[in-house]
């Protein structure tokens, strides 16, 4: 599989299934002419100006009518991909989209590869890589916050920031390379102090380093908004885990039962917690059991707990913290994880037991206290009040984060060497490497395999 030609491509851009509309996207050389061969009003299409809409029927191989459509015509370079192309809006439905795609194949289009439209947009200079990645971030955003961050990156805020930092490092490097032109003798004559002074823009390098570190630090939060986190509800059977799970979901999805241990399966759902997409998982009681089905669900519960980013540990407030709770809390799966202790059944337990400090008292039954939990979950995940962050742009892509880390390492090395008075020809390569890393983030420096890995994770039609 390789991207990189301008052959006419087509893909259904809308999700499969029944809907009001299905959109088929096309792009590439002669895309409009080829489409016209299967269109009831071919001349209207071939003579249409860019950014206009043409009405007509899409036709089968035998010129039978397949569907009534509106075709949005784009002309290079004013299109998403930078090529000629058209978006065909059909009536929604699996059969319609399939038939339309087939007739296009027959006319000479090939299936688009995942992310190929965006790949072409990148190749044609319509987007840098940070914006290309933000396109997928927007598509997969699960909450308003995740979406807002991605939109800022699509607007180019991150690209601008990276380019500005890179510009600083290029200036440091340029200054250093100027000094490299000094003759060997002159250089050797200079003492260590002078030589170290020969990384003339060291302050600028420090500034760039601070900015890079700030970007790197933003990854935790941005990635949290983008990818979400796993919150697992754990505790003894009958503590009220499933009831609380339902409360938090505000709908009855888990089984709530009177007999202990009856929730045989874990259930999960995505909820938005202060803008963080949280996969909330209910677990069956973790206890020793010889029952095979129960054993299985216990294993899965343990697996979930191991993967959890935060645990909501539910205690039955009518019973209090018993030895089994203590044993679970100190088990290797749970101990050391971010944990919120929840004292449940507060509606009846108020005078029966005395919860330790810092514990959330709730009633899954009446809902009392439950509204306090999202803030606690967000705090545990984000490490601080999640909605307090300022307007700074952040990094959400692991690819970008890795490159920023690498750049940081190189600048730290360069500054370290400069402080030790090392020669510039030793220092300069580190700076150059850092500059290249930043170039790789925006896509100025990139290799075919990097691009292929990146775009192949996109969905078809993007
Ligand atoms: N009074 C009262 N009963 C509750 C509360 N939460 C759960 N229960 C009851 O406790 C029992 C066990 O609840 P369930 O959610 O199935 O517990 P799980 O085994 O931990 O999932 C059920 O009878 C629930 O109705 C609560 O806040 N107050
Ligand atoms: Mg349960």
PDB file of N, CA and C and ligand atoms in Angstrom, residues 236-244 255-258 261 263 282 344-348 362-366, ligand 1:
ATOM      1  N   UNK A 236     -16.729  -4.705  47.365  1.00  0.00           N
ATOM      2  CA  UNK A 236     -17.295  -5.993  47.720  1.00  0.00           C
ATOM      3  C   UNK A 236     -18.656  -6.181  47.069  1.00  0.00           C
ATOM      4  N   UNK A 237     -19.076  -7.447  46.908  1.00  0.00           N
ATOM      5  CA  UNK A 237     -20.421  -7.688  46.390  1.00  0.00           C
ATOM      6  C   UNK A 237     -21.450  -6.966  47.259  1.00  0.00           C
ATOM      7  N   UNK A 238     -22.480  -6.448  46.598  1.00  0.00           N
ATOM      8  CA  UNK A 238     -23.585  -5.826  47.322  1.00  0.00           C
ATOM      9  C   UNK A 238     -23.285  -4.429  47.880  1.00  0.00           C
ATOM     10  N   UNK A 239     -22.100  -3.903  47.578  1.00  0.00           N
ATOM     11  CA  UNK A 239     -21.759  -2.571  48.082  1.00  0.00           C
ATOM     12  C   UNK A 239     -22.582  -1.496  47.387  1.00  0.00           C
ATOM     13  N   UNK A 240     -23.062  -1.838  46.171  1.00  0.00           N
ATOM     14  CA  UNK A 240     -23.851  -0.864  45.411  1.00  0.00           C
ATOM     15  C   UNK A 240     -23.119  -0.359  44.170  1.00  0.00           C
ATOM     16  N   UNK A 241     -22.187  -1.158  43.678  1.00  0.00           N
ATOM     17  CA  UNK A 241     -21.396  -0.747  42.515  1.00  0.00           C
ATOM     18  C   UNK A 241     -22.274  -0.536  41.285  1.00  0.00           C
ATOM     19  N   UNK A 242     -23.104  -1.545  40.997  1.00  0.00           N
ATOM     20  CA  UNK A 242     -23.948  -1.451  39.805  1.00  0.00           C
ATOM     21  C   UNK A 242     -24.950  -0.316  39.937  1.00  0.00           C
ATOM     22  N   UNK A 243     -25.447  -0.115  41.140  1.00  0.00           N
ATOM     23  CA  UNK A 243     -26.388   0.986  41.369  1.00  0.00           C
ATOM     24  C   UNK A 243     -25.712   2.324  41.097  1.00  0.00           C
ATOM     25  N   UNK A 244     -24.490   2.456  41.556  1.00  0.00           N
ATOM     26  CA  UNK A 244     -23.770   3.705  41.349  1.00  0.00           C
ATOM     27  C   UNK A 244     -23.412   3.881  39.867  1.00  0.00           C
ATOM     28  N   UNK A 255     -27.357  -4.536  35.723  1.00  0.00           N
ATOM     29  CA  UNK A 255     -28.370  -5.240  36.502  1.00  0.00           C
ATOM     30  C   UNK A 255     -28.179  -4.889  37.969  1.00  0.00           C
ATOM     31  N   UNK A 256     -29.210  -4.444  38.596  1.00  0.00           N
ATOM     32  CA  UNK A 256     -29.144  -4.214  40.039  1.00  0.00           C
ATOM     33  C   UNK A 256     -29.940  -5.331  40.692  1.00  0.00           C
ATOM     34  N   UNK A 257     -29.296  -6.049  41.577  1.00  0.00           N
ATOM     35  CA  UNK A 257     -29.984  -7.221  42.124  1.00  0.00           C
ATOM     36  C   UNK A 257     -29.904  -7.259  43.646  1.00  0.00           C
ATOM     37  N   UNK A 258     -30.802  -7.981  44.238  1.00  0.00           N
ATOM     38  CA  UNK A 258     -30.858  -8.072  45.694  1.00  0.00           C
ATOM     39  C   UNK A 258     -29.837  -9.064  46.247  1.00  0.00           C
ATOM     40  N   UNK A 261     -23.402 -10.834  44.640  1.00  0.00           N
ATOM     41  CA  UNK A 261     -22.653 -11.529  43.609  1.00  0.00           C
ATOM     42  C   UNK A 261     -23.423 -11.795  42.337  1.00  0.00           C
ATOM     43  N   UNK A 263     -24.245  -9.741  39.861  1.00  0.00           N
ATOM     44  CA  UNK A 263     -23.767  -9.109  38.622  1.00  0.00           C
ATOM     45  C   UNK A 263     -22.632  -9.968  38.092  1.00  0.00           C
ATOM     46  N   UNK A 282     -18.190  -1.125  35.378  1.00  0.00           N
ATOM     47  CA  UNK A 282     -18.710  -1.773  36.583  1.00  0.00           C
ATOM     48  C   UNK A 282     -18.027  -3.141  36.658  1.00  0.00           C
ATOM     49  N   UNK A 344     -21.154   4.254  50.329  1.00  0.00           N
ATOM     50  CA  UNK A 344     -22.488   4.214  49.701  1.00  0.00           C
ATOM     51  C   UNK A 344     -23.597   3.911  50.726  1.00  0.00           C
ATOM     52  N   UNK A 345     -24.818   4.059  50.254  1.00  0.00           N
ATOM     53  CA  UNK A 345     -26.028   3.797  51.042  1.00  0.00           C
ATOM     54  C   UNK A 345     -26.172   4.800  52.189  1.00  0.00           C
ATOM     55  N   UNK A 346     -25.733   6.014  51.917  1.00  0.00           N
ATOM     56  CA  UNK A 346     -25.780   7.049  52.942  1.00  0.00           C
ATOM     57  C   UNK A 346     -27.213   7.325  53.408  1.00  0.00           C
ATOM     58  N   UNK A 347     -28.190   7.004  52.580  1.00  0.00           N
ATOM     59  CA  UNK A 347     -29.589   7.229  52.958  1.00  0.00           C
ATOM     60  C   UNK A 347     -29.980   6.436  54.201  1.00  0.00           C
ATOM     61  N   UNK A 348     -29.387   5.247  54.359  1.00  0.00           N
ATOM     62  CA  UNK A 348     -29.709   4.439  55.541  1.00  0.00           C
ATOM     63  C   UNK A 348     -28.526   4.292  56.494  1.00  0.00           C
ATOM     64  N   UNK A 362     -22.187   8.937  49.580  1.00  0.00           N
ATOM     65  CA  UNK A 362     -23.221   9.038  48.548  1.00  0.00           C
ATOM     66  C   UNK A 362     -24.341   8.045  48.822  1.00  0.00           C
ATOM     67  N   UNK A 363     -25.437   8.273  48.122  1.00  0.00           N
ATOM     68  CA  UNK A 363     -26.474   7.255  48.066  1.00  0.00           C
ATOM     69  C   UNK A 363     -26.788   7.016  46.595  1.00  0.00           C
ATOM     70  N   UNK A 364     -26.431   5.838  46.144  1.00  0.00           N
ATOM     71  CA  UNK A 364     -26.727   5.501  44.755  1.00  0.00           C
ATOM     72  C   UNK A 364     -28.239   5.432  44.560  1.00  0.00           C
ATOM     73  N   UNK A 365     -28.922   5.154  45.659  1.00  0.00           N
ATOM     74  CA  UNK A 365     -30.369   5.003  45.589  1.00  0.00           C
ATOM     75  C   UNK A 365     -31.064   6.353  45.391  1.00  0.00           C
ATOM     76  N   UNK A 366     -30.706   7.335  46.218  1.00  0.00           N
ATOM     77  CA  UNK A 366     -31.368   8.638  46.107  1.00  0.00           C
ATOM     78  C   UNK A 366     -30.592   9.602  45.213  1.00  0.00           C
TER      79      UNK A 366
HETATM   80  N1  LIG B   1     -30.601   1.899  50.674  1.00  0.00           N
HETATM   81  C1  LIG B   1     -29.742   1.800  49.677  1.00  0.00           C
HETATM   82  N2  LIG B   1     -29.594   0.648  48.996  1.00  0.00           N
HETATM   83  C2  LIG B   1     -28.716   0.585  47.984  1.00  0.00           C
HETATM   84  C3  LIG B   1     -27.946   1.712  47.606  1.00  0.00           C
HETATM   85  N3  LIG B   1     -27.148   1.337  46.572  1.00  0.00           N
HETATM   86  C4  LIG B   1     -27.424   0.054  46.315  1.00  0.00           C
HETATM   87  N4  LIG B   1     -28.366  -0.416  47.145  1.00  0.00           N
HETATM   88  C5  LIG B   1     -28.914  -1.780  47.199  1.00  0.00           C
HETATM   89  O1  LIG B   1     -27.880  -2.670  47.489  1.00  0.00           O
HETATM   90  C6  LIG B   1     -28.058  -3.888  46.789  1.00  0.00           C
HETATM   91  C7  LIG B   1     -26.843  -4.218  45.948  1.00  0.00           C
HETATM   92  O2  LIG B   1     -26.669  -3.234  44.957  1.00  0.00           O
HETATM   93  P1  LIG B   1     -25.832  -3.500  43.646  1.00  0.00           P
HETATM   94  O3  LIG B   1     -25.724  -2.205  42.937  1.00  0.00           O
HETATM   95  O4  LIG B   1     -26.333  -4.643  42.891  1.00  0.00           O
HETATM   96  O5  LIG B   1     -24.424  -3.868  44.316  1.00  0.00           O
HETATM   97  P2  LIG B   1     -23.116  -4.511  43.631  1.00  0.00           P
HETATM   98  O6  LIG B   1     -23.125  -5.943  43.955  1.00  0.00           O
HETATM   99  O7  LIG B   1     -21.975  -3.819  44.324  1.00  0.00           O
HETATM  100  O8  LIG B   1     -23.156  -4.213  42.179  1.00  0.00           O
HETATM  101  C8  LIG B   1     -29.311  -3.707  45.969  1.00  0.00           C
HETATM  102  O9  LIG B   1     -30.375  -4.236  46.684  1.00  0.00           O
HETATM  103  C9  LIG B   1     -29.456  -2.197  45.874  1.00  0.00           C
HETATM  104  O10 LIG B   1     -30.783  -1.789  45.723  1.00  0.00           O
HETATM  105  C10 LIG B   1     -28.120   2.930  48.345  1.00  0.00           C
HETATM  106  O11 LIG B   1     -27.505   3.952  48.088  1.00  0.00           O
HETATM  107  N5  LIG B   1     -29.022   2.904  49.359  1.00  0.00           N
END
